[in-house]
Coordinates of C-alpha atoms in Angstrom, one line a residue:
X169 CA 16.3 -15.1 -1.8
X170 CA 16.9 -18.6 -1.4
X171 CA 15.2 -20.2 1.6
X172 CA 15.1 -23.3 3.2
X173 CA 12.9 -25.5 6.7
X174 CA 15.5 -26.8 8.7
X175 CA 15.0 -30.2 10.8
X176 CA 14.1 -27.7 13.9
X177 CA 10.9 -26.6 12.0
X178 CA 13.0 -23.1 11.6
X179 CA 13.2 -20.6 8.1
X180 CA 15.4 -18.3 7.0
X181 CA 13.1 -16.1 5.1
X182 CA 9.7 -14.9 6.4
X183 CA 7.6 -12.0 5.3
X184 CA 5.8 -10.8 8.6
X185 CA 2.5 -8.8 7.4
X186 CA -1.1 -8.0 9.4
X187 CA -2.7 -10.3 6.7
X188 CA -2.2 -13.6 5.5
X189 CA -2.0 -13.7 1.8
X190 CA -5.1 -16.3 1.5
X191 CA -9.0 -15.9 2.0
X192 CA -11.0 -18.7 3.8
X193 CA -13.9 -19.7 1.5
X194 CA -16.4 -22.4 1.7
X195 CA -15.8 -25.2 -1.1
X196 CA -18.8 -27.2 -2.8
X197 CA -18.3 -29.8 -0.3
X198 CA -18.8 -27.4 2.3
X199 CA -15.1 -27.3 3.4
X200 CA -12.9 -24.8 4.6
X201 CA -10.5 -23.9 1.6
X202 CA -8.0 -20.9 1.1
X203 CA -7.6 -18.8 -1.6
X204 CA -5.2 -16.1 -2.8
X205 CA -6.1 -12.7 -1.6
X206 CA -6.3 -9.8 -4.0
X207 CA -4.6 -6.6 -2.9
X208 CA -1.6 -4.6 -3.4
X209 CA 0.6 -6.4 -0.8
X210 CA -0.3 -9.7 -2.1
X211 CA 0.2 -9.5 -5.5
X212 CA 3.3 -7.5 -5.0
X213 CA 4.6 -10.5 -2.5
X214 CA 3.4 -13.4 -4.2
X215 CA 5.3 -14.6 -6.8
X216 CA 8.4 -13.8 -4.2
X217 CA 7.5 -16.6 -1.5
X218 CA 6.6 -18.7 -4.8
X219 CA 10.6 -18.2 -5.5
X220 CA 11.5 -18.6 -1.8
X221 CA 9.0 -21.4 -0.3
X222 CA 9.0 -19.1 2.9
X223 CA 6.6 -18.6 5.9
X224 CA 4.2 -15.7 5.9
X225 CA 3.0 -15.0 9.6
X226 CA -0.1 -13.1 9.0
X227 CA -3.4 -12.7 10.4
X228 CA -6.3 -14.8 8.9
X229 CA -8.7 -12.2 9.5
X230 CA -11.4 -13.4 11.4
X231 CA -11.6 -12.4 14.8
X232 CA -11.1 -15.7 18.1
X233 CA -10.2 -18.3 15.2
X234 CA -7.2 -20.3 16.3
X235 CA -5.8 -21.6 13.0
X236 CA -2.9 -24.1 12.9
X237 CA -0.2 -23.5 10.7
X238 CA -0.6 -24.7 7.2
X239 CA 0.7 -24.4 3.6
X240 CA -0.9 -23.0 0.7
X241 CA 0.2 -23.4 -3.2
X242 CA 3.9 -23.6 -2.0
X243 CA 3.8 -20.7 0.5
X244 CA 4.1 -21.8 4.1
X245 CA 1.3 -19.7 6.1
X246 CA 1.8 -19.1 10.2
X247 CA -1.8 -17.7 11.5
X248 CA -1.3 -15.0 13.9
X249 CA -4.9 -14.9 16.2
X250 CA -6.5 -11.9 16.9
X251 CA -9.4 -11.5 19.4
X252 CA -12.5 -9.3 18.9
X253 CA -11.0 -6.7 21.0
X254 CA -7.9 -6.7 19.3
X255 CA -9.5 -6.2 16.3
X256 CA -11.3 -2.9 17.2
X257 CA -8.7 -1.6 19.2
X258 CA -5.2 -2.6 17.1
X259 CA -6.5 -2.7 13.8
X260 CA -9.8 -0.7 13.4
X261 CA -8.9 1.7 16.5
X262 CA -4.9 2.8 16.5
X263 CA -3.9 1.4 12.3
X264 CA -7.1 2.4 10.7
X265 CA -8.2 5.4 13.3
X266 CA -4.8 6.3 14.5
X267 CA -1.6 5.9 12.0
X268 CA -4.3 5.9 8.9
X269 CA -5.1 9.3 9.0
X270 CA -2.3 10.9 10.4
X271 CA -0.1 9.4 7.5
X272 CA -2.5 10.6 5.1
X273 CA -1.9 14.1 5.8
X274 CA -4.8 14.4 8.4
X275 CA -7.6 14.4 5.5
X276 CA -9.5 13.0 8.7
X277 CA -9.0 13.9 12.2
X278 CA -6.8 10.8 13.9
X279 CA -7.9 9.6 17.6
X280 CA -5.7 9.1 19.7
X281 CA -6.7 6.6 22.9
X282 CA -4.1 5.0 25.2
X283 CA -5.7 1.7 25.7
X284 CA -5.5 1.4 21.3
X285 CA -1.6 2.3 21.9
X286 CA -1.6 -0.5 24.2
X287 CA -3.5 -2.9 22.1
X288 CA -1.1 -2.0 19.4
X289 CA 1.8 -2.6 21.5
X290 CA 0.6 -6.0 22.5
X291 CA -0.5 -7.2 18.7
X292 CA 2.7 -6.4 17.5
X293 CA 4.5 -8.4 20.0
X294 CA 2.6 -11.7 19.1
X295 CA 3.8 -11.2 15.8
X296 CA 7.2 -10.3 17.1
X297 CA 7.5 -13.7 19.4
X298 CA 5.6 -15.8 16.0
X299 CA 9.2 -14.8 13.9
X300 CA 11.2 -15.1 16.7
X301 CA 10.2 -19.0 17.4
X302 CA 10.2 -20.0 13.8
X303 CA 13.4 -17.6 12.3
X304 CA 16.5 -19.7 11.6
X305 CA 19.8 -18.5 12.5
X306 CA 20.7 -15.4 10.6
X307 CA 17.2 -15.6 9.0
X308 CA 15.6 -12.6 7.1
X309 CA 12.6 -11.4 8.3
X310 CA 10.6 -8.7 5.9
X311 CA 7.7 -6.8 7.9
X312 CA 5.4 -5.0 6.3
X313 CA 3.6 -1.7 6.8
X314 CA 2.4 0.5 9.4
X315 CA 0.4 -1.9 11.4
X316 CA 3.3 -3.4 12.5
X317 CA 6.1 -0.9 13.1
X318 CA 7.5 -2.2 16.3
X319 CA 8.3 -5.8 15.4
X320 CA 11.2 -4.8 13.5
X321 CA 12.6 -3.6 16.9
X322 CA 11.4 -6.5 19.2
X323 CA 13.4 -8.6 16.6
X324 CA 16.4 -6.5 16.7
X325 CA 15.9 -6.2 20.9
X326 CA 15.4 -10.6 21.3
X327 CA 17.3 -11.9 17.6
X328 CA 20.3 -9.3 17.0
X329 CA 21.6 -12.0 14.5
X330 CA 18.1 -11.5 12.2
X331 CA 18.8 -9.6 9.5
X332 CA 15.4 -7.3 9.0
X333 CA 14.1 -5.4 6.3
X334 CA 10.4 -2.8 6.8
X335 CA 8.6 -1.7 4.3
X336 CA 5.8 1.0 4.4
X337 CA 3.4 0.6 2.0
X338 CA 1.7 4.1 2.6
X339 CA 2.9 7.7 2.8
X340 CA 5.1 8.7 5.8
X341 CA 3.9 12.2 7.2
X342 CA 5.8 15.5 7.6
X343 CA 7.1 15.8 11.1
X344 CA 4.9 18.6 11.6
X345 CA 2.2 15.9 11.4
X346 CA 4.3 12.7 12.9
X347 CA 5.1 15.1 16.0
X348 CA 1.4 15.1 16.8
X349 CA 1.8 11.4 17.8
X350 CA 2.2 10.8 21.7
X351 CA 3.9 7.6 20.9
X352 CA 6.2 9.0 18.2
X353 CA 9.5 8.0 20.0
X354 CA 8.6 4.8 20.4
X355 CA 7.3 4.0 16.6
X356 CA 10.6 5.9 15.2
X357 CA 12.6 3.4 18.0
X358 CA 10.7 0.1 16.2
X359 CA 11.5 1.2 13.0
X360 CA 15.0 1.9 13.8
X361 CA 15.4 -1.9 14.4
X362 CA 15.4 -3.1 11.1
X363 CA 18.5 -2.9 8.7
X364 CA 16.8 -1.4 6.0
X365 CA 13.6 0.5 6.3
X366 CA 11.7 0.8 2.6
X367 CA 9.4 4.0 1.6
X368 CA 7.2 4.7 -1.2
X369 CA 8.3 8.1 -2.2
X370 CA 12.1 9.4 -1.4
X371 CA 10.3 12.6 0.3
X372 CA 9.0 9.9 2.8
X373 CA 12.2 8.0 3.3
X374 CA 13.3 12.4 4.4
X375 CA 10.3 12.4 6.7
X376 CA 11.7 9.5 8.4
X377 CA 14.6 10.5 8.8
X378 CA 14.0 14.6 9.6
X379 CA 11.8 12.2 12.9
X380 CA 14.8 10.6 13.6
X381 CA 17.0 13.7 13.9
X382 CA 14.5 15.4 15.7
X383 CA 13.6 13.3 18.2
X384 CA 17.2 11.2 18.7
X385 CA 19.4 13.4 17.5
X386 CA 20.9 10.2 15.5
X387 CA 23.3 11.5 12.9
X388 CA 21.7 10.8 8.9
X389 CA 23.9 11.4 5.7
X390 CA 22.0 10.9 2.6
X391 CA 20.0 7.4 3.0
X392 CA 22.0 5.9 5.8
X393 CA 21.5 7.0 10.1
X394 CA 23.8 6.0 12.4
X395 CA 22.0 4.0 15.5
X396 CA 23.6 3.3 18.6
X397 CA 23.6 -0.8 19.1
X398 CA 21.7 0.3 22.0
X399 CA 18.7 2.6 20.9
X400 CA 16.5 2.1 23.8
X401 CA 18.7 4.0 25.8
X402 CA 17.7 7.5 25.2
X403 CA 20.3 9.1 26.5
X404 CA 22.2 8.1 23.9
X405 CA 20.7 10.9 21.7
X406 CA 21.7 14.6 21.5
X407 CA 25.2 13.9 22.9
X408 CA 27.2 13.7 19.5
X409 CA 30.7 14.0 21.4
X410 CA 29.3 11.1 23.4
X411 CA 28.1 8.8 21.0
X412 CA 32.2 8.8 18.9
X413 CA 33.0 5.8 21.3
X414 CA 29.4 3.8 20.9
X415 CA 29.1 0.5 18.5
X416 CA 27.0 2.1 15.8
X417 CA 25.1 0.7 13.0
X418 CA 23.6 1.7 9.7
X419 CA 20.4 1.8 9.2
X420 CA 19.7 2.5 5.5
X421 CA 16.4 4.4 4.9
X422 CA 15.2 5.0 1.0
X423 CA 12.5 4.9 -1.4
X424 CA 11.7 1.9 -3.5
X425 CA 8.5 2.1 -5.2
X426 CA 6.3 -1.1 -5.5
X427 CA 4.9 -2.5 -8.8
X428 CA 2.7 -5.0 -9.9
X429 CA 3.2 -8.4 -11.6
X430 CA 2.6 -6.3 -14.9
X431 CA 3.6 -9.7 -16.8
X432 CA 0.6 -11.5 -15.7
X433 CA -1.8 -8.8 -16.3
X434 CA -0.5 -8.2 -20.0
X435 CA -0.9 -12.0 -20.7
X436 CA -4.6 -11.8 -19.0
X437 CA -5.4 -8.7 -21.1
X438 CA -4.7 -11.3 -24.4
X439 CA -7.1 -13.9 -22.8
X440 CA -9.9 -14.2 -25.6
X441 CA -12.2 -14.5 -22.8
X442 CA -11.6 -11.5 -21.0
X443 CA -11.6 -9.7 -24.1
X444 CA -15.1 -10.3 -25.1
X445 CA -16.3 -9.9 -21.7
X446 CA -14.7 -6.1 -22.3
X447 CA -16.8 -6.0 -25.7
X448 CA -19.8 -7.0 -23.1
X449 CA -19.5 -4.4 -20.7
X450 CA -19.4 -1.8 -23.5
X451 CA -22.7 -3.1 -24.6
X452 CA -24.2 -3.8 -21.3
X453 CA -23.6 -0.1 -20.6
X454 CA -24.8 1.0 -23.7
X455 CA -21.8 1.3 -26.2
X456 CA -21.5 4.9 -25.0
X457 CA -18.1 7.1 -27.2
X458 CA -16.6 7.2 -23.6
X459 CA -16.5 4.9 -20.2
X460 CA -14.7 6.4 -17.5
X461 CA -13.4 4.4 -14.9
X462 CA -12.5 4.4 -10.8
X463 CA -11.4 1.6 -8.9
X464 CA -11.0 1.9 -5.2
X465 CA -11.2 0.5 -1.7
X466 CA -13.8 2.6 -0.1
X467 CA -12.0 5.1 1.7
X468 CA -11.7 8.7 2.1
X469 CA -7.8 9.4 0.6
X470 CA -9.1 7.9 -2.5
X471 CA -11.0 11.4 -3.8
X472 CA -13.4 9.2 -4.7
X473 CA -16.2 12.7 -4.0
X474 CA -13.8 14.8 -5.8
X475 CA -14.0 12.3 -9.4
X476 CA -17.9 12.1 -8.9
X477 CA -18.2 16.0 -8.4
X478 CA -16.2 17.0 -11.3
X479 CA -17.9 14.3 -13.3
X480 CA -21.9 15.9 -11.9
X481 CA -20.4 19.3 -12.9
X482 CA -19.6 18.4 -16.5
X483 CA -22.9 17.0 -16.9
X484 CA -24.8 20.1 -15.2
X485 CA -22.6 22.3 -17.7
X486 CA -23.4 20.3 -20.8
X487 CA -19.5 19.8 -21.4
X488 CA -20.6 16.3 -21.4
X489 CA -23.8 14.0 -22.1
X490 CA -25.2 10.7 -20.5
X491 CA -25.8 9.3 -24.4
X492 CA -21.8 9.4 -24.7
X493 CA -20.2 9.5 -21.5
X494 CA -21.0 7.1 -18.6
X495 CA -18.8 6.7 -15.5
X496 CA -18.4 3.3 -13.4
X497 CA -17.3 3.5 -10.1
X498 CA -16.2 0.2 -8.3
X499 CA -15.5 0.8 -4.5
X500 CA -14.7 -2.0 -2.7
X501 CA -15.8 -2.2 0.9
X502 CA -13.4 -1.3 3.1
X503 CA -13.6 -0.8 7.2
X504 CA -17.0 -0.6 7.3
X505 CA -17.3 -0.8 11.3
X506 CA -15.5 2.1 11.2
X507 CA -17.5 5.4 11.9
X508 CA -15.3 7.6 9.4
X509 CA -16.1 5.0 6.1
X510 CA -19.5 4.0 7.2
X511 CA -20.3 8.1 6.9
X512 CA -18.5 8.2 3.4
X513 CA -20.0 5.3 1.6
X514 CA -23.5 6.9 2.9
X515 CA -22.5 10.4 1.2
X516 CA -21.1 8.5 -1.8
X517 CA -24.1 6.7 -2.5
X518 CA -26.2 10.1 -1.9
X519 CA -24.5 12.0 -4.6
X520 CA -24.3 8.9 -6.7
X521 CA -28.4 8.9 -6.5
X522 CA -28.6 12.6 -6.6
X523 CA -26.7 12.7 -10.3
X524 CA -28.0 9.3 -11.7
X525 CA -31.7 11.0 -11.0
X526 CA -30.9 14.6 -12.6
X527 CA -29.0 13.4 -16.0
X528 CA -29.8 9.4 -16.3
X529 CA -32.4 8.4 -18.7
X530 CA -34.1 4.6 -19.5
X531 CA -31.1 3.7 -21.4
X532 CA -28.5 5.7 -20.2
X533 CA -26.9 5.9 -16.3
X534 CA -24.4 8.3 -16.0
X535 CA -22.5 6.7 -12.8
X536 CA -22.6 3.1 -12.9
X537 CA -22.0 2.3 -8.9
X538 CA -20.6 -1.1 -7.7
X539 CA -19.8 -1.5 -3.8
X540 CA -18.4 -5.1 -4.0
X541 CA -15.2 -6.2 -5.6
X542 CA -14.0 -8.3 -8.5
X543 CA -12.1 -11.0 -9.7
X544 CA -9.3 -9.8 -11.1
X545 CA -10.6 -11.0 -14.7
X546 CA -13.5 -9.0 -14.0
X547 CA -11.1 -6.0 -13.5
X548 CA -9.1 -7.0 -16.4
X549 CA -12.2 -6.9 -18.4
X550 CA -13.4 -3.7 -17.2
X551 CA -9.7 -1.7 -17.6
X552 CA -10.0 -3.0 -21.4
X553 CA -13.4 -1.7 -21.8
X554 CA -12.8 1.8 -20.3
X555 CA -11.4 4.7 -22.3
X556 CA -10.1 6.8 -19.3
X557 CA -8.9 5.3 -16.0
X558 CA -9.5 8.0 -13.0
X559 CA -7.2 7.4 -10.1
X560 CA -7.4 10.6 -8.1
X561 CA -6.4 9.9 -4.7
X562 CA -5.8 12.8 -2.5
X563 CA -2.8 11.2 -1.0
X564 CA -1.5 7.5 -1.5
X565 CA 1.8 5.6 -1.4
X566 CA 1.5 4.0 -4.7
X567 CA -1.6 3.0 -5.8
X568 CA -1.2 0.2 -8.2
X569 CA -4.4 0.0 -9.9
X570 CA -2.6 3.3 -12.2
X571 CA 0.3 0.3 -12.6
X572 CA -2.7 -2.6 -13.4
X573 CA -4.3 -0.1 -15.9
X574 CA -1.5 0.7 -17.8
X575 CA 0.0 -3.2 -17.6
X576 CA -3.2 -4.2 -19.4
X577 CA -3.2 -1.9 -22.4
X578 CA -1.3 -3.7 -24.9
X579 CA -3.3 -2.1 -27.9
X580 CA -1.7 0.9 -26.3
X581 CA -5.1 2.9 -26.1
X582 CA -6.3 4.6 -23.3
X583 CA -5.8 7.9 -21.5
X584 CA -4.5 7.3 -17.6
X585 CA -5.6 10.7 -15.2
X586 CA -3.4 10.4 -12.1
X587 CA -3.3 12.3 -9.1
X588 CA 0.5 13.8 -8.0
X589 CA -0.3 12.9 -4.6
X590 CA 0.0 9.3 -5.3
X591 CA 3.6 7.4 -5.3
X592 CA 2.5 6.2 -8.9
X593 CA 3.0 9.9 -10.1
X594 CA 6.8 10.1 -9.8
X595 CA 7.1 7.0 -12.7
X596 CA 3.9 7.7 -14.7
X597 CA 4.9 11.2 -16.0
X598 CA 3.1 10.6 -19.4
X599 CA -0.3 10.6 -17.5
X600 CA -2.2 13.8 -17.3
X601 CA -1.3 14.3 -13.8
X602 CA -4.0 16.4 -11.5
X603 CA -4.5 17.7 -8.4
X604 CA -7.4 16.3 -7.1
X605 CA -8.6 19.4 -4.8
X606 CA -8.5 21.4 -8.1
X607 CA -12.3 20.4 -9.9
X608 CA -11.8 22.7 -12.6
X609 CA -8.6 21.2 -13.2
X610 CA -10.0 17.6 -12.5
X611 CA -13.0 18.5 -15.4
X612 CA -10.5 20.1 -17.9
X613 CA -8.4 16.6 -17.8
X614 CA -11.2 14.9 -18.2
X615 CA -12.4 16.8 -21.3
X616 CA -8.5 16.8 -22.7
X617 CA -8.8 12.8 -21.9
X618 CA -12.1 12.5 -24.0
X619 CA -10.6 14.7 -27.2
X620 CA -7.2 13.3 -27.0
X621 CA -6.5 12.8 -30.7
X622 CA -5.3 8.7 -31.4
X623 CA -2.1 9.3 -31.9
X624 CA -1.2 11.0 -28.4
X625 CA -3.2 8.2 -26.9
X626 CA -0.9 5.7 -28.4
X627 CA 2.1 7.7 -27.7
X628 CA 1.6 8.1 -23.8
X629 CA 0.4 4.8 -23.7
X630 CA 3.3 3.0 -25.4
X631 CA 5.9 5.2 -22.4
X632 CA 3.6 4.5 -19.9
X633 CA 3.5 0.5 -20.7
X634 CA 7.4 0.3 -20.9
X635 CA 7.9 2.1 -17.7
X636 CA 5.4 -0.6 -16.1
X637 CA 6.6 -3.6 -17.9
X638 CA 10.7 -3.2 -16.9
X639 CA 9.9 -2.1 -13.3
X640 CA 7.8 -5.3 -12.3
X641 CA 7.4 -6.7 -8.9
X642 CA 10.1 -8.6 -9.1
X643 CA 12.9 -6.1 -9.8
X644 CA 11.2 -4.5 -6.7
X645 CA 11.5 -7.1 -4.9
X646 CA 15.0 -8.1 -5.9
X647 CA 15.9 -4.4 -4.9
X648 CA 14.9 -4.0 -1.6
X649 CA 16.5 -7.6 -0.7
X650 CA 19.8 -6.9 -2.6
X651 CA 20.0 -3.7 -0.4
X652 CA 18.9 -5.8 3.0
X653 CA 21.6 -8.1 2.0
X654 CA 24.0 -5.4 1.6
X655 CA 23.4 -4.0 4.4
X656 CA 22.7 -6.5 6.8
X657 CA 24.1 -5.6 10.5
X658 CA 23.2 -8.9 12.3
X659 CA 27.4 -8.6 13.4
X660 CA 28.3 -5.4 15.1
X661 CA 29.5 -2.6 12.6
X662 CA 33.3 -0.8 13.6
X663 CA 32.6 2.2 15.8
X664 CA 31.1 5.3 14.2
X665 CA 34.1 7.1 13.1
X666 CA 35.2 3.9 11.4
X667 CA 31.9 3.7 9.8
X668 CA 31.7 7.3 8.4
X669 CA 35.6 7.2 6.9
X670 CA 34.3 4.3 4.4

């Protein structure tokens, strides 16, 4: 996607995302610097404003800082301010209390406040008015996730000649679950505004769409819904013989599953460095037969108790021994003002304590516990030293560390136990795929993982690796914008009939 600043400061590609793709860190000097972010978003996004020297409009994630704009290794960055109050009630309160776990299948109870709705409502318009004042004529504007689900129809409502992709980077719920929502209508309405609205799964792009029909009565066929130009006005819906003489629209709504930059992660897995610093976690931890390994954010859809359980209850059982088998889980803090984390990292930590004092011995620890993150050589380093790679997530979009994993093992070892609740499941099929709520199944994978003969290893490995390696980021990337391109409605489409006869 070619992009370019025009003499009125304007650009005609942005990416619109809650987070800016940079960290603030102090320098040697004692000066502010920035810093790539790691993350799933990021490294999906990066090497795509690289290509198109864009503007991100994020937020810079620290609460009352006004930031001017600046640029950062080629990428142009617009700070988006967010005051302490919008932070607890937009982000902690109705994303990460509200649409978190309701999109996660209600594994915790969502809240449901008015005065977060109207915090969210606000937010999203700042963001909304930050693209509107710096998109060129016919610019593309890609927003991303579920924080911000109204911008793209505050850009469709203010900039009809925008062409606007959305992408949800986590699971979109059942409408059994979405209908539980009081603002439902008006989330399904924002969504509705972009041209081409991106899913994880292709049973989340039918979730979306089963909303739409149920709550607007707009017609869908396949991956396309027919919008009225005018979707605010809600008497538009339910009235088919009505709607034959309304300017309609296409809205396309479909799955295309992130990746990783799997390139740059097979080319850090041959750094020399990085591989003896896999050689030295094996011996810090004792050259045990087998590491198992779990990387997470901290967060309860990751079944980060289920892995821990099934791992105390091979060891209770004798199935498995601390002198051979040592697990190391690295949870990365996550929302830690938030009530519903703060009360999983404490029972975490309990049963973490609890095993390590029944099976671990002066030179063994059964579950190795880190709550900090990693570089990502550090991560590198400790995918090339583990034997099995536990991603067990009760319910997740993707989940990309599976991706990173798999990316890494070019000596095609390694045994990759994936949940089938996670988006990563439906291209990973050579994985032993579990489900996470099952412990007896989670403890038998575990054991096949352990006495998997060599040659199996190599054989799921080598599938796995080629299915990572041609679907990249960047074809990923390239998709979803060939489609937004394809599909842009920026001009009026012909009326509906018109539309449907193509």
């Amino acid at each position: 996607m070619a992009s370019r600043r025009t003499n009125s400061g304007e650009f005609d590609f942005i990416v619109v995302a809650n987070r800016l793709p940079v960290d603030s860190v102090t320098g040697s000097d004692g000066s502010q610097q920035w810093r790539l972010s790691p993350g799933g978003l990021v490294t999906a996004l990066e090497p795509v404003m690289r290509g198109a020297e864009g503007a991100w409009i994020g937020w810079p994630g620290a609460a009352d800082v006004e930031i001017e704009p600046f640029e950062h290794d080629g990428i142009k960055m617009e700070p988006v301010t967010l005051s302490e109050s919008d932070v607890e009630c937009y982000y902690e309160g109705f994303s990460n209390d509200t649409l978190w776990p309701l999109y996660h299948d209600v594994i915790a109870q969502p809240s449901y406040h008015r005065e977060w709705w109207d915090a969210y409502l606000a937010v999203n318009r700042r963001f909304a008015d930050r693209a509107i004042a710096i998109a060129a004529e016919g610019a593309t504007v890609w927003v991303h996730d579920y924080q911000l689900q109204l911008v793209p129809g505050m850009l469709r409502d203010a900039r009809p000649d925008l062409t606007i992709g959305f992408f949800n980077h986590i699971p979109f719920p059942a409408y059994g679950l979405f209908a539980q929502l009081p603002w439902r209508k008006q989330i399904v309405r924002g969504l509705l505004g972009a041209d081409v609205i991106g899913f994880q799964r292709s049973a989340d792009a039918s979730n979306f769409s089963r909303a739409v029909r149920r709550l607007y009565g707009f017609e869908t066929k396949g991956t396309r819904i027919w919008v009225p130009q005018d979707p605010g006005n809600d008497s538009q819906a339910g009235s088919p013989p009505a709607r034959k003489a309304l300017k309609m629209r296409r809205v396309v709504a479909r799955h295309f599953p992130i990746s990783i930059d799997s390139a740059s992660y097979a080319k850090l897995a041959d750094d020399p460095d990085v591989k003896a610093r896999a050689a030295e976690i094996r011996k810090e931890l004792g050259n045990p037969r087998t590491i198992m390994l779990g990387v997470d954010r901290l967060d309860y859809t990751k079944g980060i108790r289920h892995r821990i359980k099934a791992y105390g209850e091979l060891l209770r059982e004798g199935r498995i021994e601390v002198e051979s088998t040592t697990l190391v889980q690295v949870a990365s803090p996550s929302r830690e003002r938030v009530a519903t984390y703060i009360a999983l990292r404490d029972e975490i930590e309990r049963t973490v304590g609890r095993i390590n004092g029944d099976f671990g011995t002066i030179g063994h620890t059964a579950v190795v516990y880190m709550h900090h993150g990693y570089p990502r050589e550090e991560m590198v380093a400790l995918y090339l030293a583990a034997d099995v790679m536990l991603v067990t997530a009760l319910r997740d979009g993707m989940n990309l560390v599976a991706k990173e994993y798999v990316a890494v093992r070019s000596d095609n070892d390694g045994v990759l136990i994936l949940s089938e609740f996670t988006g990563a499941a439906d291209d990973l099929k050579q994985a032993l795929l579990i489900n996470p709520h099952d412990i007896d199944g989670l403890k038998d994978a575990m054991m096949q993982a352990i006495e998997m003969p060599a040659a199996e290893r190599r054989r799921r490995m080598r599938a796995l690796r080629r299915r990572v390696l041609e679907n990249d980021v960047t074809k990923w990337s390239q998709s979803f914008l060939e489609e937004l391109r394809h599909n842009s409605t920026a001009s009026p489409l012909a009326e509906h009939k018109e539309e449907r006869n193509d």
